[in-house]
CSV table of C-alpha atoms and ligand atoms in Angstrom, one decimal:
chain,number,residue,atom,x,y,z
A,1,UNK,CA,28.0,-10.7,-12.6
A,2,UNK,CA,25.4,-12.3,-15.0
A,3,UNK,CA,22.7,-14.2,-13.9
A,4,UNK,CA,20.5,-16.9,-15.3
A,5,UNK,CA,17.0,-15.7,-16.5
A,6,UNK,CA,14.6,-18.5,-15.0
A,7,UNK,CA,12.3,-18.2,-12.3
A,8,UNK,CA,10.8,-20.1,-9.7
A,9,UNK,CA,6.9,-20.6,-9.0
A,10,UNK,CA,4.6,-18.8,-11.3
A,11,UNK,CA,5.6,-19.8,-14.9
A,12,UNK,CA,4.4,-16.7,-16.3
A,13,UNK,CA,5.7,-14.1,-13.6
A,14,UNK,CA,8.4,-11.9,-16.0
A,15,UNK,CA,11.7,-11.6,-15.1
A,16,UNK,CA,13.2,-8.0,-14.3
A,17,UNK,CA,16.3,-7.0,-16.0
A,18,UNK,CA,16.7,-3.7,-14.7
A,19,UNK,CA,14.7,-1.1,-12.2
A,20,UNK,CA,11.0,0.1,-12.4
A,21,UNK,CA,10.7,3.3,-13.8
A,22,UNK,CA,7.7,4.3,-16.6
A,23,UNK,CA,9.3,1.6,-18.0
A,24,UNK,CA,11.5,-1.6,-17.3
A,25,UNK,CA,13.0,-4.2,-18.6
A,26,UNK,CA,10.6,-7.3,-18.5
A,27,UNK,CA,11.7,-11.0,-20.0
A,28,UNK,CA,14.5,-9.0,-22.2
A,29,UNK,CA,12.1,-5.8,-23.5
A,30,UNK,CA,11.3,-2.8,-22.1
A,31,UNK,CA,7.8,-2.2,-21.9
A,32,UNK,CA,5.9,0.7,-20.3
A,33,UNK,CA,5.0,-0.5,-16.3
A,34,UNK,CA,1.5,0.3,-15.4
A,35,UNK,CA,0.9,-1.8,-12.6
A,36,UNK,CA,3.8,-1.4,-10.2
A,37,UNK,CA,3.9,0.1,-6.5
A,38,UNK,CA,6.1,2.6,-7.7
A,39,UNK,CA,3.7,6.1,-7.4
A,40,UNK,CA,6.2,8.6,-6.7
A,41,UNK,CA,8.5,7.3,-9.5
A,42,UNK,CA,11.0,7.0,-6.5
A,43,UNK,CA,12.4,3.5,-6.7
A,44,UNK,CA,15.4,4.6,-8.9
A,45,UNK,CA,15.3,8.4,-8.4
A,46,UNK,CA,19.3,9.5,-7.9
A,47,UNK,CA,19.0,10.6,-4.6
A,48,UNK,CA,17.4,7.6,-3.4
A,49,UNK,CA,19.9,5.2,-4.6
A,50,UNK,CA,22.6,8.1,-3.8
A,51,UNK,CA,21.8,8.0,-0.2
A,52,UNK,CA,20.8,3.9,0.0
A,53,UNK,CA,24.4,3.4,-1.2
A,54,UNK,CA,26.0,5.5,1.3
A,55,UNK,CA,24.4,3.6,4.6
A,56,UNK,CA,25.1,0.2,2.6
A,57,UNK,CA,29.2,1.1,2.9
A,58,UNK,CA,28.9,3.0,6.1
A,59,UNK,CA,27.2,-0.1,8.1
A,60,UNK,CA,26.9,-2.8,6.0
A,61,UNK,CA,24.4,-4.9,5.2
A,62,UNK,CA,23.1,-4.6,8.9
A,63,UNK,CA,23.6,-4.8,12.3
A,64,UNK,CA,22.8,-8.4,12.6
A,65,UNK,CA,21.2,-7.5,16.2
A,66,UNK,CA,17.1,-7.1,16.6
A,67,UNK,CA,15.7,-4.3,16.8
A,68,UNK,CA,14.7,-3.8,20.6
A,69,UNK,CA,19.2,-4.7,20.8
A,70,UNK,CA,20.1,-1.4,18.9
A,71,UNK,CA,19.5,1.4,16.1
A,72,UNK,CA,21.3,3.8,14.4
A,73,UNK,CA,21.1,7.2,13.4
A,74,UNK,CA,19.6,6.6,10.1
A,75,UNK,CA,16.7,4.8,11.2
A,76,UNK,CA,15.9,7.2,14.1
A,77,UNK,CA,15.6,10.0,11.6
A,78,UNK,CA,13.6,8.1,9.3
A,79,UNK,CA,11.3,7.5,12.6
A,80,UNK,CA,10.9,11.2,13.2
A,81,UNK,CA,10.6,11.5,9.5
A,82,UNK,CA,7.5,9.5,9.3
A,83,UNK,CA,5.9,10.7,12.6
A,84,UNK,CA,6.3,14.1,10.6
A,85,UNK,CA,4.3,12.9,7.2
A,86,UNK,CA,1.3,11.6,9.5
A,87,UNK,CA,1.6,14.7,12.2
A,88,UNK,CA,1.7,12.5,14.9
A,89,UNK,CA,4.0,12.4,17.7
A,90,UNK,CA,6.6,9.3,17.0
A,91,UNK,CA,6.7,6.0,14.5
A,92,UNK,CA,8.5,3.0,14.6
A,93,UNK,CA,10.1,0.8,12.1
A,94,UNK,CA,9.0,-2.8,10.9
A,95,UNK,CA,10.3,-4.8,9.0
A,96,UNK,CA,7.1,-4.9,7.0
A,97,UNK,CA,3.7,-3.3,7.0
A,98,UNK,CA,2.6,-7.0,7.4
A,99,UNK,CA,4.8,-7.2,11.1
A,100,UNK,CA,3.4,-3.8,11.7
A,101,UNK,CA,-0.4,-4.8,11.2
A,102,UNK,CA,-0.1,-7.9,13.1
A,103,UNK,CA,2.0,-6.3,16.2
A,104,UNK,CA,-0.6,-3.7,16.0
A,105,UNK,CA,-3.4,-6.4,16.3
A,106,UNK,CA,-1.7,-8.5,18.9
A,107,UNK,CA,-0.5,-5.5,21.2
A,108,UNK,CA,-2.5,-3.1,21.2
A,109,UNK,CA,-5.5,-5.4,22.4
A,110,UNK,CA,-6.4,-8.4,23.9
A,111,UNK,CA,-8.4,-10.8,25.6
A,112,UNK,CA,-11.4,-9.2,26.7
A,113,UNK,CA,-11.1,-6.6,23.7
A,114,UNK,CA,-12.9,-6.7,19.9
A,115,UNK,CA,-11.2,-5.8,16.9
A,116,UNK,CA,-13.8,-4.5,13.7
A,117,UNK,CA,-12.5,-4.9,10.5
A,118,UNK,CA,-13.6,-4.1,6.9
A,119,UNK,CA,-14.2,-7.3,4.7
A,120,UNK,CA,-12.3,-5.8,2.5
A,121,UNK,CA,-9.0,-5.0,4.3
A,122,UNK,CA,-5.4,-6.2,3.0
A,123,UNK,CA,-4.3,-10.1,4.2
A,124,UNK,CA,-2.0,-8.5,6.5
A,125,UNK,CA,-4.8,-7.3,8.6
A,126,UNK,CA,-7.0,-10.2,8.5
A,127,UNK,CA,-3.6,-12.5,9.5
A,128,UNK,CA,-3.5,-9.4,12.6
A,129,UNK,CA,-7.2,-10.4,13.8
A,130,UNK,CA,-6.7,-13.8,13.2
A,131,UNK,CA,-3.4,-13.8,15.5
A,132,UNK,CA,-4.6,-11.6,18.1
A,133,UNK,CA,-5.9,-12.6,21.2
A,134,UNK,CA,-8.9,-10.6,21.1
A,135,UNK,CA,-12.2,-11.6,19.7
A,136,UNK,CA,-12.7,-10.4,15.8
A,137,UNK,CA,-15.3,-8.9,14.1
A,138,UNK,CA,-15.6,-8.6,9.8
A,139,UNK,CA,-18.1,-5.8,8.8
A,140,UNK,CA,-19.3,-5.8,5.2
A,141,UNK,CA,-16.7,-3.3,2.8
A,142,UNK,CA,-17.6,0.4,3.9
A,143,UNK,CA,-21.2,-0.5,5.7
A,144,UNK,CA,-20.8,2.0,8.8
A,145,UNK,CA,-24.6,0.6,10.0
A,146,UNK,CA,-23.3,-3.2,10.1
A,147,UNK,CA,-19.8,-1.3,12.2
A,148,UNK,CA,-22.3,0.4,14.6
A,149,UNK,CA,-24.9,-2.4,15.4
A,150,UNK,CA,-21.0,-4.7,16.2
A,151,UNK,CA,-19.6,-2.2,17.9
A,152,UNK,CA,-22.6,-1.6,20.2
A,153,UNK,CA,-22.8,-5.5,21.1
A,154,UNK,CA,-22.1,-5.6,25.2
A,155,UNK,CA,-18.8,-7.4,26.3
A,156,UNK,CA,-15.7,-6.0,24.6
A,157,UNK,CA,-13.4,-3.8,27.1
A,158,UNK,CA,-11.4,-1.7,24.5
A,159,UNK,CA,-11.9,-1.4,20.8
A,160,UNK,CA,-10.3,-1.0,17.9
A,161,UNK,CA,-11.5,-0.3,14.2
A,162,UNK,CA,-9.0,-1.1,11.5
A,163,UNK,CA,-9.3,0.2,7.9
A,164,UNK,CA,-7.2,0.2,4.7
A,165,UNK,CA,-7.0,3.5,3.8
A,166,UNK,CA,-7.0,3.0,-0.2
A,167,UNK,CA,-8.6,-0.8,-0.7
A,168,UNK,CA,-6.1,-2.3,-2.8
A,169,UNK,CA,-8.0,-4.3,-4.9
A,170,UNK,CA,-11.0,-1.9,-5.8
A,171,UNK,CA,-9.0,1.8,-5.4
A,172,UNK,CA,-11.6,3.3,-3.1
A,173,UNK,CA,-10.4,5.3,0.0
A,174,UNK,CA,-12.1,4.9,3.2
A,175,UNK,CA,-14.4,7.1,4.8
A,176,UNK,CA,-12.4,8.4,7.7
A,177,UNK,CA,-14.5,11.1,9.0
A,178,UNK,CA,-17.6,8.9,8.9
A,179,UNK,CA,-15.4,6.2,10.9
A,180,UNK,CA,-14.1,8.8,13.6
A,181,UNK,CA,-17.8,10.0,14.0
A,182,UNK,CA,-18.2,6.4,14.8
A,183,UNK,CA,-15.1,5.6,17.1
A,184,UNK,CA,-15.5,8.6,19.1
A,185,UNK,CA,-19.1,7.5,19.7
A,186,UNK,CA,-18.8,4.1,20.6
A,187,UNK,CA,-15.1,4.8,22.5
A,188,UNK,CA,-13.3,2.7,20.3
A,189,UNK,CA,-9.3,3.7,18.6
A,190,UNK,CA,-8.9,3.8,14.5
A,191,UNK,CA,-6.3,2.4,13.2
A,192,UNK,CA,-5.7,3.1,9.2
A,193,UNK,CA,-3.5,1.3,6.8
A,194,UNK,CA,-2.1,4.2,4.5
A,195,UNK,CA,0.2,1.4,2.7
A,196,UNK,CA,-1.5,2.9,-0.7
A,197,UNK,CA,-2.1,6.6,0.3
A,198,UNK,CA,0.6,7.8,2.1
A,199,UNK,CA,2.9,9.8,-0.7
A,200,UNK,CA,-0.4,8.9,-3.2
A,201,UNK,CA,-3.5,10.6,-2.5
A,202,UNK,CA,-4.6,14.0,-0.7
A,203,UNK,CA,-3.4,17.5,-1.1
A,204,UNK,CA,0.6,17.1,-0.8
A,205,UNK,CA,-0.1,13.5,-1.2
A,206,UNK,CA,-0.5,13.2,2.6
A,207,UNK,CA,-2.9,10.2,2.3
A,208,UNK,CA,-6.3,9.3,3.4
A,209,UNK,CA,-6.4,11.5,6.5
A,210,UNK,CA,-5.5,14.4,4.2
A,211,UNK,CA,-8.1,13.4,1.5
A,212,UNK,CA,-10.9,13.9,3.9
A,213,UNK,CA,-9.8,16.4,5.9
A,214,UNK,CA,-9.3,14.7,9.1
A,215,UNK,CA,-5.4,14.8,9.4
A,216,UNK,CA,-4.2,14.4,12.9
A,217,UNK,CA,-7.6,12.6,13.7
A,218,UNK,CA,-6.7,8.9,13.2
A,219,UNK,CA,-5.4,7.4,16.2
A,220,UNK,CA,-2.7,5.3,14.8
A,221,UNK,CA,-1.0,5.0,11.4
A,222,UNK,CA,0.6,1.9,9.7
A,223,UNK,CA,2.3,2.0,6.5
A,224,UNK,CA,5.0,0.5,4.0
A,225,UNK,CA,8.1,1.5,2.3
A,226,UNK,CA,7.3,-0.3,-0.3
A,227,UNK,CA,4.9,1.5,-2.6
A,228,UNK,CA,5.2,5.3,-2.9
A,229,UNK,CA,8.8,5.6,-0.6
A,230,UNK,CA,10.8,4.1,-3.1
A,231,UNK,CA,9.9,0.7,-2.7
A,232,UNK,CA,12.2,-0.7,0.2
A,233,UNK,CA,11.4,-3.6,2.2
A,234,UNK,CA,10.1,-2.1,5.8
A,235,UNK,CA,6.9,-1.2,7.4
A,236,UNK,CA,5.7,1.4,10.3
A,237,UNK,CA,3.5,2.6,13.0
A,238,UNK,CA,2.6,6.4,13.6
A,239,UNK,CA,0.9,7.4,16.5
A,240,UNK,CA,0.5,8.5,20.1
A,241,UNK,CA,4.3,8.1,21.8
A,242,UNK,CA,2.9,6.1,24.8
A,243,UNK,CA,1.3,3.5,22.0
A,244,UNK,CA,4.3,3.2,20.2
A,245,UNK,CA,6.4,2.5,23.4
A,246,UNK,CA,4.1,0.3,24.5
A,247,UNK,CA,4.7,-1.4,20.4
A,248,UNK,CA,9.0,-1.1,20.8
A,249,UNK,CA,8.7,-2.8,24.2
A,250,UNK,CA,6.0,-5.5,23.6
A,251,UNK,CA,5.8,-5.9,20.4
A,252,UNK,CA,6.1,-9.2,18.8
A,253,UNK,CA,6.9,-8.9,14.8
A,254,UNK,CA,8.9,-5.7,16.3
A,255,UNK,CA,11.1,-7.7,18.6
A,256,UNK,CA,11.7,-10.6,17.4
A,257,UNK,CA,12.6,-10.6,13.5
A,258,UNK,CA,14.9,-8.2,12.2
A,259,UNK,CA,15.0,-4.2,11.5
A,260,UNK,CA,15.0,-2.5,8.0
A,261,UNK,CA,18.7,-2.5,6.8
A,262,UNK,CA,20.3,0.5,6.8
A,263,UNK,CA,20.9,1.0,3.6
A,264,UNK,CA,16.4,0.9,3.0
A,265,UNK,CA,16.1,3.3,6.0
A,266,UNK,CA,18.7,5.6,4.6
A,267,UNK,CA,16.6,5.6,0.6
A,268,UNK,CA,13.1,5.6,2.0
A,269,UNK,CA,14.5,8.7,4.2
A,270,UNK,CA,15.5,10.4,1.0
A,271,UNK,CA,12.1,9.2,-0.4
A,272,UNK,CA,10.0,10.8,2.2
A,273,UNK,CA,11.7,13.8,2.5
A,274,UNK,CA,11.3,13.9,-1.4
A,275,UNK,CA,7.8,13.6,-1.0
A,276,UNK,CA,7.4,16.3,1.8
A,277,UNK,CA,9.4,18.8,-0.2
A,278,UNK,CA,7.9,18.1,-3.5
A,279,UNK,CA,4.8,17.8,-3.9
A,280,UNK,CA,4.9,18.0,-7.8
A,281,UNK,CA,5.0,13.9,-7.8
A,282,UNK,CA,2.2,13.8,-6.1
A,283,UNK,CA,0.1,16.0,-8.5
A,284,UNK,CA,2.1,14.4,-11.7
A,285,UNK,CA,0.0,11.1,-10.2
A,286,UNK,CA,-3.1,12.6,-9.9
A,287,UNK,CA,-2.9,13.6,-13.5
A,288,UNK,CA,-1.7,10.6,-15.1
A,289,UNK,CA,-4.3,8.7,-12.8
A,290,UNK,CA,-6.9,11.0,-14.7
A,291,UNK,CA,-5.6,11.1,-17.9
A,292,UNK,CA,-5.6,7.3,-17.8
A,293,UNK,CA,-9.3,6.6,-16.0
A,294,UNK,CA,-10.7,9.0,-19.1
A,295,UNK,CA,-8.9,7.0,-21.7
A,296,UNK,CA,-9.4,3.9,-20.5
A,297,UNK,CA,-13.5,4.6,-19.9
A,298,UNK,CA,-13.8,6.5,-23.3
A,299,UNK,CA,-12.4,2.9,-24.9
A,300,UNK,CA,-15.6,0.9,-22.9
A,301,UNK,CA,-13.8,-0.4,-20.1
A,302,UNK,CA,-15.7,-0.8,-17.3
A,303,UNK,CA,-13.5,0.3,-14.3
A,304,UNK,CA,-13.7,0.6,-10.0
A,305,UNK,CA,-11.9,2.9,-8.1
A,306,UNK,CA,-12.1,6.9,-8.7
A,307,UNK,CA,-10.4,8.0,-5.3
A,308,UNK,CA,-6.7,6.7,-6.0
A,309,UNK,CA,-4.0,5.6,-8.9
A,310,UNK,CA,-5.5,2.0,-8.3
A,311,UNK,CA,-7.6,1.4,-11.6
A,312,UNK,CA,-9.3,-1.8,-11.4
A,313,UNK,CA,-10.5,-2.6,-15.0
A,314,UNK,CA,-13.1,-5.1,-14.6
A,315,UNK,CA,-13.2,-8.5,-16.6
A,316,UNK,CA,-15.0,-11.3,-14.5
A,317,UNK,CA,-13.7,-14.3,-16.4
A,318,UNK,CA,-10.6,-15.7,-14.8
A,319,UNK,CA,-9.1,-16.6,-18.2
A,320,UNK,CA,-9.9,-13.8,-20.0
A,321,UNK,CA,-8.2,-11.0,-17.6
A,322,UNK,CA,-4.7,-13.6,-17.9
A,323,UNK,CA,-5.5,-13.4,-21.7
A,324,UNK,CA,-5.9,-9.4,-21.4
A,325,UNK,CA,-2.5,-8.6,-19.6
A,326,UNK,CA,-0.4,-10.9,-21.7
A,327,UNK,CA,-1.6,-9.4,-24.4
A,328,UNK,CA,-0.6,-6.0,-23.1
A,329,UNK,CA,2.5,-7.1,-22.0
A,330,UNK,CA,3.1,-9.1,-25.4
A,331,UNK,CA,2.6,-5.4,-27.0
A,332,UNK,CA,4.6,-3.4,-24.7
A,333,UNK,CA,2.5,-2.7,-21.5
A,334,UNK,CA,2.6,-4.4,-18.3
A,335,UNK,CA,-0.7,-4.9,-16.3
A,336,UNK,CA,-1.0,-7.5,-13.3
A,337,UNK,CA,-4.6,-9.1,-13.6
A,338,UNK,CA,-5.8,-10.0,-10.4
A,339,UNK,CA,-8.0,-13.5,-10.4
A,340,UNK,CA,-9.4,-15.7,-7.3
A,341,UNK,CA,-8.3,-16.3,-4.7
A,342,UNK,CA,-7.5,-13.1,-4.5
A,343,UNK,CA,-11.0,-11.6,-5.7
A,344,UNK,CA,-13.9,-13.6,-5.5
A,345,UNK,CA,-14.5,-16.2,-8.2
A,346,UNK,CA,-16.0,-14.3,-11.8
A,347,UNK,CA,-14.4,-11.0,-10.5
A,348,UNK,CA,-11.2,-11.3,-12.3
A,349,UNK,CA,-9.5,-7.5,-13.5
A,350,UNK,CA,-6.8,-6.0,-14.2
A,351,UNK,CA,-5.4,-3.5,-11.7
A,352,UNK,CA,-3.6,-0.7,-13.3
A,353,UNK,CA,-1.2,1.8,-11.5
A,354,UNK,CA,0.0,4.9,-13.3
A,355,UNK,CA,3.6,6.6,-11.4
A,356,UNK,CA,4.8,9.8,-11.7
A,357,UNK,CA,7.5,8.6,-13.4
A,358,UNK,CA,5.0,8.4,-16.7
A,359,UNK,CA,5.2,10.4,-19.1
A,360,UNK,CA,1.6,12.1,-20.9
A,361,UNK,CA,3.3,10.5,-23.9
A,362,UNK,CA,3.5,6.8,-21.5
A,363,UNK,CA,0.1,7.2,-20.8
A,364,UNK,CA,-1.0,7.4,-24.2
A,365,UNK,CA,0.5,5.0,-25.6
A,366,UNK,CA,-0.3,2.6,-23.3
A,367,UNK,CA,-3.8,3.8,-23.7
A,368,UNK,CA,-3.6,2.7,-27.8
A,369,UNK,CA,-2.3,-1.1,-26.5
A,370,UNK,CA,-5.6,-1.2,-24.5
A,371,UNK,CA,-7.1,-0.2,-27.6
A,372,UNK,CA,-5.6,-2.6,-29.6
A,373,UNK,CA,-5.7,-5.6,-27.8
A,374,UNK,CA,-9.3,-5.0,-26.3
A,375,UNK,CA,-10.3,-5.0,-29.8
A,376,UNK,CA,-8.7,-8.1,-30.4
A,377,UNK,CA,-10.0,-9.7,-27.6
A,378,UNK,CA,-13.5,-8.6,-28.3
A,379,UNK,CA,-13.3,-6.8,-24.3
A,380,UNK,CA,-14.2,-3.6,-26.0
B,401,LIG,C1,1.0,-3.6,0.4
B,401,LIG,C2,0.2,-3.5,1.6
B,401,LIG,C3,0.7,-4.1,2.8
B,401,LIG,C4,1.9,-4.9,2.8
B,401,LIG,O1,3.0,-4.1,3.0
B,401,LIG,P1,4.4,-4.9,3.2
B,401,LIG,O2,5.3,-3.8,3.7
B,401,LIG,O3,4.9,-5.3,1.8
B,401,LIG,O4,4.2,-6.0,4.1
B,401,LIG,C5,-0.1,-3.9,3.9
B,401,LIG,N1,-1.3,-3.3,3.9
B,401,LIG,C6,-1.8,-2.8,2.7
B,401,LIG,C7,-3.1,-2.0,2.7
B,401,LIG,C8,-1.0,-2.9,1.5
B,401,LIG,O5,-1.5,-2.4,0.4
């Protein structure tokens, strides 16, 4: 079947002609990828697509029922699978990590309950608080006095602290035993986002929790399938069995959209149980992320992050981060830059994301683009 190379929206967004791997095929050339979701180099590993294919011809392309209506097999296992990775007692499938973040926001609490969130959080959260019938409070990125003098404010009845676990747009992790110091003090639940650190960061690549040595800590867990687990559509929630009931039989964004297909339970299975097996990837990551930080600092790029793959390489002018990653891409590397709204206005970068599917060769290469064009551009 041949289709026709155009795109809607975004004039400039490239068009894929063929999987993410180190590299891809972007607008007709294969250029190295350095800013994809794609840590564990999972989304076209064999056994992945092997086991993806499979559920495809055994159910279809779904059950074309809700959730709450039925399940099967696959994604129970994938449920026990997850609750597994976080060492929590059960998880359940979203079709999202957006649905999860907001059922988790509009569930979980209520009228007559406060939610504290970090400025900083993904959308998905801040759509949560905004949805959610209890009150919401925004504390500045990582400021655990600001969280303290909020939290002890009279009138909430329960409260709930959510956190990103990596920030996704400056690469930091969170602070988590600093924050359960804080919840256990003030009797409020943690919820962490591990979209960017479960599979990523941590000894075995068990995530934030991991990183700071506070695993089995956190009272509830969300994530996505769609960064290190092979990059399937589909979201979760880890936790305590009697919250995650309580998320299956009240749940809206659980109950009334649809399930992860099959054939994405099925791959992100294999993925996880990839990444609990394995945890080469994980360390392969860890290198590349350092091989490429050194490089890219030893050039005279000035750069965020430290605790994770995501590198922000700081530019400030709007313009001149577009300029910068279609330069890269022009010569062979693809970057995403990163501009307002997304960042504040003059914070414009580039956010780089090594996999383990690179190479050392990858990252050095790539490393003599940057070189090159931030030469060229008079960055460096
Ligand atoms: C990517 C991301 C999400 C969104 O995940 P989806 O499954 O694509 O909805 C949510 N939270 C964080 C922190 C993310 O990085």
């Amino acid at each position: 079947m041949d289709y026709a190379p155009t795109s809607t929206g975004r004039s400039q967004k490239p068009i894929l002609g063929g999987p993410i791997g180190a590299r891809a095929i972007m607008d007709g050339r294969a250029v190295i990828v350095l800013g994809s979701n794609n840590y564990l180099g999972l989304a076209n590993h064999p056994e992945v697509i092997a086991r993806a294919k499979e559920a495809l011809e055994r159910y279809g392309a779904g059950p074309a029922l809700n959730p709450p209506l039925a399940t099967t097999p696959i994604h129970e296992a994938l449920c026990a699978a997850l609750a597994r990775f976080h060492r929590t007692e059960s998880a359940l499938l979203f079709n999202s990590c957006t649905s999860a973040n907001v059922a988790v926001a509009c569930t979980l609490v209520g009228a007559g309950d406060r939610i504290f969130s970090d400025r900083l959080n993904h959308a998905s959260i801040i759509d949560g608080c905004r949805l959610s019938a209890a009150e919401s409070r925004v504390f500045n990125h990582a400021d655990f006095a600001h969280l303290e003098a909020q939290l002890a404010e009279p009138g909430a009845s329960r409260k709930l602290v959510i956190t990103d676990g990596v920030f996704s747009m400056e690469g930091d992790a969170a602070d988590l035993a600093s924050l359960i110091q804080i919840c256990r003090r003030h009797g409020a639940a943690l919820v962490v986002d591990e979209s960017h650190a479960a599979g990523v960061i941590g000894p075995g690549g068990r995530g934030t929790a991991a990183l700071r040595g506070c695993e089995g800590q956190v009272d509830l867990v969300t994530g996505t399938l769609s960064k290190a687990f092979g990059a399937f559509a589909g979201g979760y929630v880890a936790g305590p069995a009697a919250r995650i009931r309580e998320l299956h039989d009240r749940g809206r964004f659980f109950m009334f959209t649809t399930a992860v297909s099959p054939s994405a339970a099925a791959g992100a299975l294999a993925a996880v149980e990839i990444a609990m097996r394995d945890d080469s990837l994980a360390r392969r990551l860890a290198e590349n992320t350092q091989r490429l930080r050194a490089g890219l600092a030893k050039l005279g790029f000035r750069l965020l992050g430290g605790d994770s793959p995501i590198t922000p390489i700081m530019i400030g002018n709007e313009e001149k981060a577009a300029a910068l990653s279609r330069a890269l891409l022009e010569d062979g590397v693809y970057v995403g830059a990163v501009r307002f709204p997304v960042v504040p206005r003059g914070e414009a970068r580039l956010r780089a994301q090594p996999s383990a599917a690179h190479s050392t060769a990858d990252i050095d290469e790539a490393l003599a683009v940057f070189a090159n064009v931030g030469r060229n551009l008079g960055i460096i």
